Short mmCIF file of C-alpha atoms and ligand atoms in Angstrom, two decimals:
data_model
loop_
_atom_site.label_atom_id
_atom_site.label_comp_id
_atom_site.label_asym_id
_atom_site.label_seq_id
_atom_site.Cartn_x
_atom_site.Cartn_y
_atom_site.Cartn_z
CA UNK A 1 81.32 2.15 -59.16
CA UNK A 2 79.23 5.53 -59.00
CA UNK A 3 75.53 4.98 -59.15
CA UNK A 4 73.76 8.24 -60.74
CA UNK A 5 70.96 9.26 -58.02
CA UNK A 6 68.38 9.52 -56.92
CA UNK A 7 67.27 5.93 -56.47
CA UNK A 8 63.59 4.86 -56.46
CA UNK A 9 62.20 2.16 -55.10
CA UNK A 10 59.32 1.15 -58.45
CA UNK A 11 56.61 -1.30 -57.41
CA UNK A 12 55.33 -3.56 -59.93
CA UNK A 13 51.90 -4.28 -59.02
CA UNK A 14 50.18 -7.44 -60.91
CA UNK A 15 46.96 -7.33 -62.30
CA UNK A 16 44.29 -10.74 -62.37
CA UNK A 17 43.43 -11.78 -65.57
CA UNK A 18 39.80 -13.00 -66.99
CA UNK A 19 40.68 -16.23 -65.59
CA UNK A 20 40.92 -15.50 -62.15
CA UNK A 21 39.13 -18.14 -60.66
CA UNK A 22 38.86 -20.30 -57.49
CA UNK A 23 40.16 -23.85 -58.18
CA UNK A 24 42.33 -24.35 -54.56
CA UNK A 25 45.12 -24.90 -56.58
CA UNK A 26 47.89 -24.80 -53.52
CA UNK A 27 47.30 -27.16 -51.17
CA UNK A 28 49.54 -25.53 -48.54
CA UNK A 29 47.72 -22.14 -48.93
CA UNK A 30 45.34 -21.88 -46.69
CA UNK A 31 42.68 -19.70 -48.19
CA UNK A 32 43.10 -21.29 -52.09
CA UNK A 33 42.40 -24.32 -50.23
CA UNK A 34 39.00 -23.22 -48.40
CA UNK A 35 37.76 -21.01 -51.37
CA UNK A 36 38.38 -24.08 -53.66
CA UNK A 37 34.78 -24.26 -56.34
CA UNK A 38 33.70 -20.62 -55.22
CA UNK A 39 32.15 -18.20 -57.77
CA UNK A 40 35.36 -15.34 -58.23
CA UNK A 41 34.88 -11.91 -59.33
CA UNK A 42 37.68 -11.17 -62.14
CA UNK A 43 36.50 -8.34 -63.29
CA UNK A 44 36.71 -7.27 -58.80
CA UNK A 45 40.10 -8.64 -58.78
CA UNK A 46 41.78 -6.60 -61.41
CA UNK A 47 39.78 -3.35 -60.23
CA UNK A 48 41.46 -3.82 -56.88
CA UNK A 49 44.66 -4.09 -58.24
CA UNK A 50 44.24 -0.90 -60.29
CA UNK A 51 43.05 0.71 -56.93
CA UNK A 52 46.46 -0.47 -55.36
CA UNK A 53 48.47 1.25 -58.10
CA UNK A 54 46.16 4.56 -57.93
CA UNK A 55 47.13 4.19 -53.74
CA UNK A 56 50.45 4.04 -54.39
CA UNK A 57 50.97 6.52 -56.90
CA UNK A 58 49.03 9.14 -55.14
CA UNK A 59 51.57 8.96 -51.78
CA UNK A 60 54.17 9.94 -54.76
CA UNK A 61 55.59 6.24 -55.27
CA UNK A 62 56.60 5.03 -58.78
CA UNK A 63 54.21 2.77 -60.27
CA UNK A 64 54.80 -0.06 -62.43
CA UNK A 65 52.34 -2.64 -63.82
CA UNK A 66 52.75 -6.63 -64.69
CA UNK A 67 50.15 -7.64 -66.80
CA UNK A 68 48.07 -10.89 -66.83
CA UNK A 69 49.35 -14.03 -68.77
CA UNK A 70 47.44 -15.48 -71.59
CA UNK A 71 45.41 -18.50 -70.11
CA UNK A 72 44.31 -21.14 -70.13
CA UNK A 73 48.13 -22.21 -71.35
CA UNK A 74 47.11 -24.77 -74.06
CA UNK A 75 50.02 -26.53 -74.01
CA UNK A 76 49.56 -27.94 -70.76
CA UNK A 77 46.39 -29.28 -72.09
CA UNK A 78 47.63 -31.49 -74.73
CA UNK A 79 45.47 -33.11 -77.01
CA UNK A 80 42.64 -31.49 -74.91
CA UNK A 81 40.66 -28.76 -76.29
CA UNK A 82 39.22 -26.19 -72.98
CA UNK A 83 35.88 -27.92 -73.69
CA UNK A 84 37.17 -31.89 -73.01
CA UNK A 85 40.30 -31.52 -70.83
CA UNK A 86 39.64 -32.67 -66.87
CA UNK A 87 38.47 -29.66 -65.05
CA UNK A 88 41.58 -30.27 -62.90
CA UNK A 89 43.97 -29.59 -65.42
CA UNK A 90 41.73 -27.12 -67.26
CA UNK A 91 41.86 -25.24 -63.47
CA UNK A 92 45.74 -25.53 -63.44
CA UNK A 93 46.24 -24.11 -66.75
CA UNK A 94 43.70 -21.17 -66.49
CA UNK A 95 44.98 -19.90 -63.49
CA UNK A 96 45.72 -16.44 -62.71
CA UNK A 97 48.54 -16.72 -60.38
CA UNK A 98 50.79 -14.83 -62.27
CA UNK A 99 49.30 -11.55 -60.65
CA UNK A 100 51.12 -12.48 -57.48
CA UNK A 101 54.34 -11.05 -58.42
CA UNK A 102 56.17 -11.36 -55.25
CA UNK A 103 56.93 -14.38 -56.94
CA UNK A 104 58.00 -13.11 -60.31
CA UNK A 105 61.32 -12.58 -59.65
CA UNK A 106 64.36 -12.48 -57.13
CA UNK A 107 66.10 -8.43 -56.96
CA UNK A 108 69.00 -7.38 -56.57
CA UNK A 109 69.33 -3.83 -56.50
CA UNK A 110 72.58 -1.80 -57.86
CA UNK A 111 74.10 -0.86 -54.44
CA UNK A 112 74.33 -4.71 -53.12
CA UNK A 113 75.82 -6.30 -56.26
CA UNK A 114 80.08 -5.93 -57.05
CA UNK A 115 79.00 -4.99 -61.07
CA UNK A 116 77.03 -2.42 -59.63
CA UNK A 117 74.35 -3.36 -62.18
CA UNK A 118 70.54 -4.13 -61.07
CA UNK A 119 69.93 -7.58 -61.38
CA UNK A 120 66.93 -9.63 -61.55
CA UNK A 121 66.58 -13.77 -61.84
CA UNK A 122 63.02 -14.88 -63.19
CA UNK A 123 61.59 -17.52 -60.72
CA UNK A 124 61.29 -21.32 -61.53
CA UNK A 125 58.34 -21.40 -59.29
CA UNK A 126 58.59 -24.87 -59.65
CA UNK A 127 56.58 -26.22 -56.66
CA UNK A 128 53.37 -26.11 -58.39
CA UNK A 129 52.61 -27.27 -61.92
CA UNK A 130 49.96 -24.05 -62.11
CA UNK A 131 52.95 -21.76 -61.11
CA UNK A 132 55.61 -23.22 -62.78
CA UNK A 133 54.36 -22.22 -66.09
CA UNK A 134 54.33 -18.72 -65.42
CA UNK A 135 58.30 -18.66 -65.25
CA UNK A 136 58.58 -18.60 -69.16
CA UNK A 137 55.98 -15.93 -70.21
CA UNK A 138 57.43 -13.93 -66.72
CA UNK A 139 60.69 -13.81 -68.15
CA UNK A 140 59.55 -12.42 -72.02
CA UNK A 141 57.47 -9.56 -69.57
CA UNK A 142 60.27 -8.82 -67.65
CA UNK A 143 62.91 -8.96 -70.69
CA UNK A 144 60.11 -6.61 -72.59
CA UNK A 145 59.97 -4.00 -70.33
CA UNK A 146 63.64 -3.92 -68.85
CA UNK A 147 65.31 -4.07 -72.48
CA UNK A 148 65.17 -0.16 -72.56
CA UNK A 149 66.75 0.10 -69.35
CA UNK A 150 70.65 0.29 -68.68
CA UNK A 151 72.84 -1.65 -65.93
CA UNK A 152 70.41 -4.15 -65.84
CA UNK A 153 71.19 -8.17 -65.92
CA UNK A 154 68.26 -9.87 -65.88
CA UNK A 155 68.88 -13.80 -65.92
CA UNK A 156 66.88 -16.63 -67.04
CA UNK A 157 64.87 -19.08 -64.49
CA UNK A 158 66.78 -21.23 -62.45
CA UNK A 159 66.67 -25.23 -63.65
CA UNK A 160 63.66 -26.10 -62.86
CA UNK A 161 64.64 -28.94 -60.80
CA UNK A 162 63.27 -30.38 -57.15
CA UNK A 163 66.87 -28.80 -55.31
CA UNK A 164 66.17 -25.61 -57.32
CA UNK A 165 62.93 -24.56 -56.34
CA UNK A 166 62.46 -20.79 -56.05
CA UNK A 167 59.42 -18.58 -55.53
CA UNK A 168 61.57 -15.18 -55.89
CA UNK A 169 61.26 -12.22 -54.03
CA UNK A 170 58.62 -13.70 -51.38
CA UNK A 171 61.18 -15.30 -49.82
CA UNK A 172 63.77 -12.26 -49.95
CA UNK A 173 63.95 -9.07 -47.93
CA UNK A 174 66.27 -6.41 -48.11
CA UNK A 175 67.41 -4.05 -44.96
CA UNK A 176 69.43 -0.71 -45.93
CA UNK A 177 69.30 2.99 -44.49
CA UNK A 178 68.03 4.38 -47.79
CA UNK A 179 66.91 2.16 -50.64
CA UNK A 180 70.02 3.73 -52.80
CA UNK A 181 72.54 2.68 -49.80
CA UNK A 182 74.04 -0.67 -49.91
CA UNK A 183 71.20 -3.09 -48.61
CA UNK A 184 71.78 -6.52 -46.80
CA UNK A 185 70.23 -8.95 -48.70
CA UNK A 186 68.49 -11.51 -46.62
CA UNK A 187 67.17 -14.82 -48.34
CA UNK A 188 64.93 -17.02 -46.56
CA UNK A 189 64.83 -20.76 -47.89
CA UNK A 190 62.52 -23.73 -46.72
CA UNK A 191 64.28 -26.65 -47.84
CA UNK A 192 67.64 -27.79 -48.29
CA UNK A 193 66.69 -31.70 -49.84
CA UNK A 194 67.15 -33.47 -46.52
CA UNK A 195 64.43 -35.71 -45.70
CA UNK A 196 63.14 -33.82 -42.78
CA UNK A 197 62.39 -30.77 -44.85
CA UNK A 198 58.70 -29.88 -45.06
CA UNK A 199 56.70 -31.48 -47.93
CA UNK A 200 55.38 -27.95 -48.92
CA UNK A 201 58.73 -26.38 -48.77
CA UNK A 202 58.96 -23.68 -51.86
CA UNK A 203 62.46 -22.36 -51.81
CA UNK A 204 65.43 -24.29 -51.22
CA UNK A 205 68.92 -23.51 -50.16
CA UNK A 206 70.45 -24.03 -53.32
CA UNK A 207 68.27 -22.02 -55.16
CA UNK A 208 68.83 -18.75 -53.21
CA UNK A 209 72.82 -20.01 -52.88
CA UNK A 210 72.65 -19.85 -56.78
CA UNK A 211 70.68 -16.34 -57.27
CA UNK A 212 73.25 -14.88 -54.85
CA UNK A 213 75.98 -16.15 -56.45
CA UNK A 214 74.77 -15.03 -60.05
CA UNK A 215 73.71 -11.71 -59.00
CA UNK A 216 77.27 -11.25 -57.94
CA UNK A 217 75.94 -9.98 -54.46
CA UNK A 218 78.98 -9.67 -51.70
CA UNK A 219 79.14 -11.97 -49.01
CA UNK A 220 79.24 -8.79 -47.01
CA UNK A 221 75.90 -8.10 -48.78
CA UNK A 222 73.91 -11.38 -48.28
CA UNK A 223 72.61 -13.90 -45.36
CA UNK A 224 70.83 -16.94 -45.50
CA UNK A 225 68.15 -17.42 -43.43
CA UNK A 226 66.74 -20.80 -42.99
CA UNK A 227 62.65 -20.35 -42.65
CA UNK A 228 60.94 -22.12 -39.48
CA UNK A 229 59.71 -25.51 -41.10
CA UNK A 230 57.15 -25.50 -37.81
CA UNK A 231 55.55 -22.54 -39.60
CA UNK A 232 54.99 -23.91 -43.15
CA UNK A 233 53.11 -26.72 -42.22
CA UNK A 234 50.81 -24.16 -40.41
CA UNK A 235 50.71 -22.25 -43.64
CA UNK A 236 53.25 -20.22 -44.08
CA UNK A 237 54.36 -21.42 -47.41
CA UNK A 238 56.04 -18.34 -48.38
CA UNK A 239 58.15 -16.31 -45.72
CA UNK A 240 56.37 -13.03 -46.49
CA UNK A 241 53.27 -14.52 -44.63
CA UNK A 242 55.48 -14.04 -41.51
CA UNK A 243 57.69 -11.44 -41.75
CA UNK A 244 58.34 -8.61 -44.20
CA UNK A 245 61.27 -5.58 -44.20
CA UNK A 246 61.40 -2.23 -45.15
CA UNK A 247 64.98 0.45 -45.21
CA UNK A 248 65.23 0.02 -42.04
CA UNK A 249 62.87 -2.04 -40.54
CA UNK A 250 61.96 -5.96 -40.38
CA UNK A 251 58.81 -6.46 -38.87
CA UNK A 252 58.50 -10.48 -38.31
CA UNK A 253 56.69 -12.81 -35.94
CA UNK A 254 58.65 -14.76 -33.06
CA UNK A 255 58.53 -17.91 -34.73
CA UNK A 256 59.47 -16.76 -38.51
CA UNK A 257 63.04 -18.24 -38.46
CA UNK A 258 64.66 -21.55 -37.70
CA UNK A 259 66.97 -19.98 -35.28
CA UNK A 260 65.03 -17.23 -33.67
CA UNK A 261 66.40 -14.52 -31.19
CA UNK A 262 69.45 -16.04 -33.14
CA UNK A 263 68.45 -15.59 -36.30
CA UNK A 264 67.53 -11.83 -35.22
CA UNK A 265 71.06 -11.39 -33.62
CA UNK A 266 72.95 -12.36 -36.82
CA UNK A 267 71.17 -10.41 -39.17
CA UNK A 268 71.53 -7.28 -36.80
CA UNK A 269 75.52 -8.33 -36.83
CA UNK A 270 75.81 -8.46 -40.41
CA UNK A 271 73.59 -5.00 -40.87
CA UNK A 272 75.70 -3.36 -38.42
CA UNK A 273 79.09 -4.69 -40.49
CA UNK A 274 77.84 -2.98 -43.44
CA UNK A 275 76.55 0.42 -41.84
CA UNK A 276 78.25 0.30 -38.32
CA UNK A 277 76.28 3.19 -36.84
CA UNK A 278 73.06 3.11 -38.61
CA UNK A 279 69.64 2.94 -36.88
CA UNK A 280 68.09 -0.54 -37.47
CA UNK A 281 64.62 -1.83 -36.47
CA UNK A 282 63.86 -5.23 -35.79
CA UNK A 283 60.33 -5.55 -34.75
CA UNK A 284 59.05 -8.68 -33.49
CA UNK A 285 55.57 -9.61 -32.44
CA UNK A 286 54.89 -12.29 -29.81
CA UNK A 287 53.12 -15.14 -30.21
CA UNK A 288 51.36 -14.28 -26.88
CA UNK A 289 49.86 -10.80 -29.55
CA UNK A 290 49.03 -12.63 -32.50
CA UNK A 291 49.42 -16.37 -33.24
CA UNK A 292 50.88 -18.14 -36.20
CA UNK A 293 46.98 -18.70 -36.90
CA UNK A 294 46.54 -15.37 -36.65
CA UNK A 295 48.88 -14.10 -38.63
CA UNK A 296 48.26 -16.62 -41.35
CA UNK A 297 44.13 -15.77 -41.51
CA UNK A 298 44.99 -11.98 -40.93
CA UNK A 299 47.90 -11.64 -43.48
CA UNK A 300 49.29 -8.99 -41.36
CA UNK A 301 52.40 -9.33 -42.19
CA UNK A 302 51.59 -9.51 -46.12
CA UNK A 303 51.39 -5.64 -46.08
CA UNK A 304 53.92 -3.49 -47.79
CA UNK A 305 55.84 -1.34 -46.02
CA UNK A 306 56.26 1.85 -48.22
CA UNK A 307 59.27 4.71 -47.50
CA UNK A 308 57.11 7.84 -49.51
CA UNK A 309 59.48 10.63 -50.63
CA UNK A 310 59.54 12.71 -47.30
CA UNK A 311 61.21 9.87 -45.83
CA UNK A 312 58.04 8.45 -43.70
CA UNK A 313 57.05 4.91 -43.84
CA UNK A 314 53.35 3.72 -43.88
CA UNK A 315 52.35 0.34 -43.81
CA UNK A 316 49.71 -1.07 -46.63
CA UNK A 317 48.01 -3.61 -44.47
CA UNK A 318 44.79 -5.95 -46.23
CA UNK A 319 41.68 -5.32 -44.45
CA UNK A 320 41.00 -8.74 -43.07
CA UNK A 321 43.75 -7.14 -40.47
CA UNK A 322 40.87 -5.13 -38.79
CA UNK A 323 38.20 -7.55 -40.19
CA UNK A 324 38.88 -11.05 -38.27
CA UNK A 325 39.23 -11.55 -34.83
CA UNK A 326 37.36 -8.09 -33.53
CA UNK A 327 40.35 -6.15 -34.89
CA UNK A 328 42.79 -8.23 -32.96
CA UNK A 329 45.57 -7.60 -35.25
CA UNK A 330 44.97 -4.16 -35.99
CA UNK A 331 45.49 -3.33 -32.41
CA UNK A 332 48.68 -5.00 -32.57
CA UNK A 333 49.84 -2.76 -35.94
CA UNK A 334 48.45 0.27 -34.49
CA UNK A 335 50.68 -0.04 -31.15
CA UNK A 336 53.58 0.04 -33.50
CA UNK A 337 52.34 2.93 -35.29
CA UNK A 338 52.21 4.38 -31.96
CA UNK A 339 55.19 3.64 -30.69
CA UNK A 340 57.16 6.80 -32.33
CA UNK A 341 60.39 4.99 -32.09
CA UNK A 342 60.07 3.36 -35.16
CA UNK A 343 59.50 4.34 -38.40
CA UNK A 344 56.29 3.42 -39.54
CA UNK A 345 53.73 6.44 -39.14
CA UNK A 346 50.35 5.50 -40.33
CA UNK A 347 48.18 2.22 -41.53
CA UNK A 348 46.52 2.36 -44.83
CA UNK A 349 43.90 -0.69 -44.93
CA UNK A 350 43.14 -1.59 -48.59
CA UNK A 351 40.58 -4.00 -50.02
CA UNK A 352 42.01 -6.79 -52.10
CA UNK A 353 40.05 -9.52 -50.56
CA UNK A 354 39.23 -10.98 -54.39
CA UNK A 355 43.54 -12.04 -54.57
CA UNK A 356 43.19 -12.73 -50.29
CA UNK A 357 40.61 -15.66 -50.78
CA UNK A 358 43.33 -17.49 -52.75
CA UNK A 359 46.20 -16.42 -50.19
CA UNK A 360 47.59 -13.16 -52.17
CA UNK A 361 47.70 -10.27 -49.87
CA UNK A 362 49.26 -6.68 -50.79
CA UNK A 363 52.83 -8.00 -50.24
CA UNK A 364 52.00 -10.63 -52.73
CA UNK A 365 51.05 -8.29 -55.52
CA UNK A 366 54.33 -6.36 -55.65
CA UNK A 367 57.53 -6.62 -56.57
CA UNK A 368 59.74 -4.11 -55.90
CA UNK A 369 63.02 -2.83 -58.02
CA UNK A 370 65.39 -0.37 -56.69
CA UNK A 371 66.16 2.20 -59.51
CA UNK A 372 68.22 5.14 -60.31
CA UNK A 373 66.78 7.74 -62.14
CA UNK A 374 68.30 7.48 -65.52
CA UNK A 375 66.75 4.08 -65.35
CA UNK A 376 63.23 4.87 -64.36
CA UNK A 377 63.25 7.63 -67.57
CA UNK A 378 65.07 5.20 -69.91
CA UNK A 379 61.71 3.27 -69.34
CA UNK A 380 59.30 5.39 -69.05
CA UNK A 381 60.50 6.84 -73.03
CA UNK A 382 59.81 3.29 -74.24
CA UNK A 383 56.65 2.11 -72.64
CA UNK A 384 53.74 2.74 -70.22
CA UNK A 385 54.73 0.10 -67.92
CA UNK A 386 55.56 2.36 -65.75
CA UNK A 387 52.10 3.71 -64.75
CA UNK A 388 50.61 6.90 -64.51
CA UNK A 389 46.50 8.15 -63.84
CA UNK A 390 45.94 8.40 -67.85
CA UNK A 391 47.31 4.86 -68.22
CA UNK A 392 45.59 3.42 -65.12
CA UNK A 393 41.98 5.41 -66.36
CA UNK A 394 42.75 3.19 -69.64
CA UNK A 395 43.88 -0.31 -68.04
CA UNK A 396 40.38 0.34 -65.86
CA UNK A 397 38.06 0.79 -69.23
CA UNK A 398 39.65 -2.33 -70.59
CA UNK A 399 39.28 -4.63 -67.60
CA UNK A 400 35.88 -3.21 -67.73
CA UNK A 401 35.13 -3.75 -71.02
CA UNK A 402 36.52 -7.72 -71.33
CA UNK A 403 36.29 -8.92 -67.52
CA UNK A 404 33.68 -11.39 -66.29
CA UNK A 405 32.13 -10.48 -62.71
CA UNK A 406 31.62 -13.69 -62.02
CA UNK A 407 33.05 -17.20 -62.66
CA UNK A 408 33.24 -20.89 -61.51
CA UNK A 409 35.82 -23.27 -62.69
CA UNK A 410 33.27 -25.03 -64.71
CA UNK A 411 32.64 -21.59 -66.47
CA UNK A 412 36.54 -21.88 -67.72
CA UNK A 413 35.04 -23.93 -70.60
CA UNK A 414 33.84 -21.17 -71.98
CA UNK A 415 35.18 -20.59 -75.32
CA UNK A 416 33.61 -16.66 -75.43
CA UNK A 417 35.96 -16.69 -72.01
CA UNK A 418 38.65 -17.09 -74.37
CA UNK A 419 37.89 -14.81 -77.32
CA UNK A 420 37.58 -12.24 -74.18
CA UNK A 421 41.18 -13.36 -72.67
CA UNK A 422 42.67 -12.93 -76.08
CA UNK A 423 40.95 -9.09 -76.38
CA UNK A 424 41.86 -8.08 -73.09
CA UNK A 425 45.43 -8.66 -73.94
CA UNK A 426 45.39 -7.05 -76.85
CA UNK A 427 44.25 -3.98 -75.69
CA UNK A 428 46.58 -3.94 -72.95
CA UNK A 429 50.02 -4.31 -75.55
CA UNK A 430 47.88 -0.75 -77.09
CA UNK A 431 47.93 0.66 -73.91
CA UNK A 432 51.33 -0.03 -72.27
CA UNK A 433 52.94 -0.21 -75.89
CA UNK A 434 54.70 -3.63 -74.56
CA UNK A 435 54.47 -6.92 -76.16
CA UNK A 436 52.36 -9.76 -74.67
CA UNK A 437 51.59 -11.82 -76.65
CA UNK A 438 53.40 -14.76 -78.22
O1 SUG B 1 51.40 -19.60 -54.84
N1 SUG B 1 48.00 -18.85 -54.79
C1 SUG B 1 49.36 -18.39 -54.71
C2 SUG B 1 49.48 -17.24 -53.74
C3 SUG B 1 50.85 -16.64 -53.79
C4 SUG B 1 51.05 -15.63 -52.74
N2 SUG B 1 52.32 -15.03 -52.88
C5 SUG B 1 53.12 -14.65 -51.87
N3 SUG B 1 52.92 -15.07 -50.65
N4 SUG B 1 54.12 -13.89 -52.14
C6 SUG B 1 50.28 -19.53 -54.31
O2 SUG B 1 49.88 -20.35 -53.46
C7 SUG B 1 46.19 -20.18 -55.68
C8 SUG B 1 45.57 -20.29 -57.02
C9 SUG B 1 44.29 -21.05 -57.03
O3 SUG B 1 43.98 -21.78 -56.10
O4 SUG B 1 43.59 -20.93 -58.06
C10 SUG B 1 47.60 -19.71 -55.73
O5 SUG B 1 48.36 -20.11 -56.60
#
């Protein structure tokens, strides 16, 4: 198969909705756990997303945009009206999660697959009721804005079923000399249903066996990589709180994989038996620099790693990397940005602490599709969800105009909260011409 060139690598960034709240909705994430009852800032939250996009764009990347989900989801509420359900399920059902879109989906790009056709497979996210309900309206986005494009396969959620539990591209990384060039595809699961598996396991085996198999990625093109299950229970619930990859580079902590060194050694093996002399650079930091704690408080290794066109990388780091522990960490991602034989060239911190107090860090809030350039224009000619300034200037008005700044749980009662949800959607299917709702 010929792909047409050049390939891009888009990033989808997701944007909070008026909901975006504080309930500690994931017990094994750390931060939604301590910030559980605090006042949020929605109106902050979706601002700092648009700020991410404007980043991005401006070191020439293309820019895509997944907007908010209509909340609170009233079916999960039953019988119960916002103003009588238990603030528990109220919480659940208003939450804004689907702005970490890390999680929307599972990628696999053109190169890696034997159709040659970019697939995507909508995740289940069926670990947590709040999440799980995200996977339907997920899919309608995605279906909405990748209709226009060709050699695409985008398939429905997995069954959402215990064995079958997926959380998408957080748990995925890709390794390739240039994003266009085949890539090995490296899945990371958590569980595989034995009884030792940790309770707050996210992705199983079977799940990531399946997307493989249905993306009709070559064995040649895909490794499975079973997560450390030491490291979840310290809060690593997704394996992009430990490690995360770029072309040619996986940066990851010591104690990321099961296997370790091993782990390491096999996924340089299978790089190497795709592209036998390529450059590959496996970065690992030791314990004895940063500890799981750290790296779990810090989210430095929820930063994206971004190729720009001339072919440097920088890394997108959140600022609590230079914030906590006197700059500990930053030290540690400045050395490699130092060290010139990699190639990462420069740190960019960004403030997205409103999406980092409930464990969503820049890695979190993208999800990346590798795209050739007859698909990029096929999409741009039918929507704006590809982003430019003019559309990001109008998502910014809107957010400003329907937001709240400020809002507890209890505040979710609101019905004015709702009219506003309802508005804010509306004028975002004006702005990026796409569909949302119902
Ligand atoms: O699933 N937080 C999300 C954070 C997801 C981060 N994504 C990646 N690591 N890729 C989660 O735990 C908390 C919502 C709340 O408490 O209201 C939440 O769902």
């Amino acid at each position: 198969v010929t792909l047409p060139t050049p390939m891009h690598e888009v990033i989808f960034i997701g944007l909070a909705g008026p909901t975006h709240h504080y309930g500690g909705l994931s017990s094994d994430n750390v931060a939604s756990s301590k910030n559980r009852g605090s006042v949020s800032n929605p109106k902050l939250a979706a601002l700092q997303a648009i700020a991410l996009m404007r980043h991005l764009l401006s070191q020439g990347v293309v820019v895509g945009v997944l907007p908010p989900h209509l909340r609170p989801h009233l079916p999960m509420l039953g019988s119960h009206t916002p103003q009588d359900a238990p603030i528990e399920l109220l919480e659940k059902a208003s939450s804004s999660s689907a702005m970490w879109t890390a999680n929307a989906a599972t990628i696999s790009p053109a190169p890696d697959t034997q159709d040659g056709k970019l697939h995507l497979t909508t995740a289940n996210l069926y670990s947590n009721l709040h999440r799980r309900i995200e996977a339907d309206i997920t899919h309608r986005y995605l279906s909405a804005l990748f209709a226009p494009v060709p050699r695409v396969r985008l398939h429905a959620p997995l069954m959402p079923a215990e064995l079958l539990r997926d959380e998408g591209a957080a748990n995925h990384m890709r390794l390739c000399p240039q994003h266009g060039d085949a890539g090995l595809e490296i899945f990371v699961y958590g569980g595989t249903g034995a009884a030792t598996d940790p309770a707050s396991a996210r992705q199983f085996l079977d799940a990531s066996r399946a997307v493989i198999m249905q993306h009709n990625v070559s064995e040649k093109n895909a490794l499975l990589v079973r997560q450390n299950p030491a490291v979840i229970e310290q809060g690593v619930f997704h394996n992009d709180v430990i490690a995360v990859s770029n072309g040619t580079v996986l940066l990851s902590h010591e104690d990321a994989f099961a296997e370790g060194e091993n782990a390491l050694a096999t996924i340089r093996d299978a790089y190497h038996a795709l592209h036998p002399s390529a450059a590959l650079h496996l970065l690992t930091i030791r314990r004895d620099e940063l500890s799981v704690e750290e790296a779990v408080h810090t989210y430095f290794f929820n930063s994206q790693i971004v190729t720009l066109p001339d072919g440097e990388m920088i890394i997108i780091a959140p600022g609590e990397v230079r914030e906590l522990y006197d700059g500990k960490a930053a030290r540690v991602m400045q050395k490699l940005v130092d060290d010139v034989s990699n190639p990462i060239c420069r740190i960019d911190y960004l403030d997205v602490r409103q999406s980092m107090r409930n464990g969503g860090g820049p890695a979190c809030l993208r999800l990346r599709v590798v795209m050739d350039g007859a698909q990029v224009a096929a999409m741009r000619a039918a929507h704006n969800g590809l982003v430019n300034d003019e559309v990001l200037a109008q998502l910014e008005v809107l957010v400003n105009t329907h937001y709240p700044d400020a809002l507890t749980p209890e505040e979710l009662r609101d019905p004015v909260l709702h009219a506003r949800c309802h508005s804010a959607l509306s004028a975002m299917e004006d702005v990026l011409k796409l569909k949302l709702l119902g």
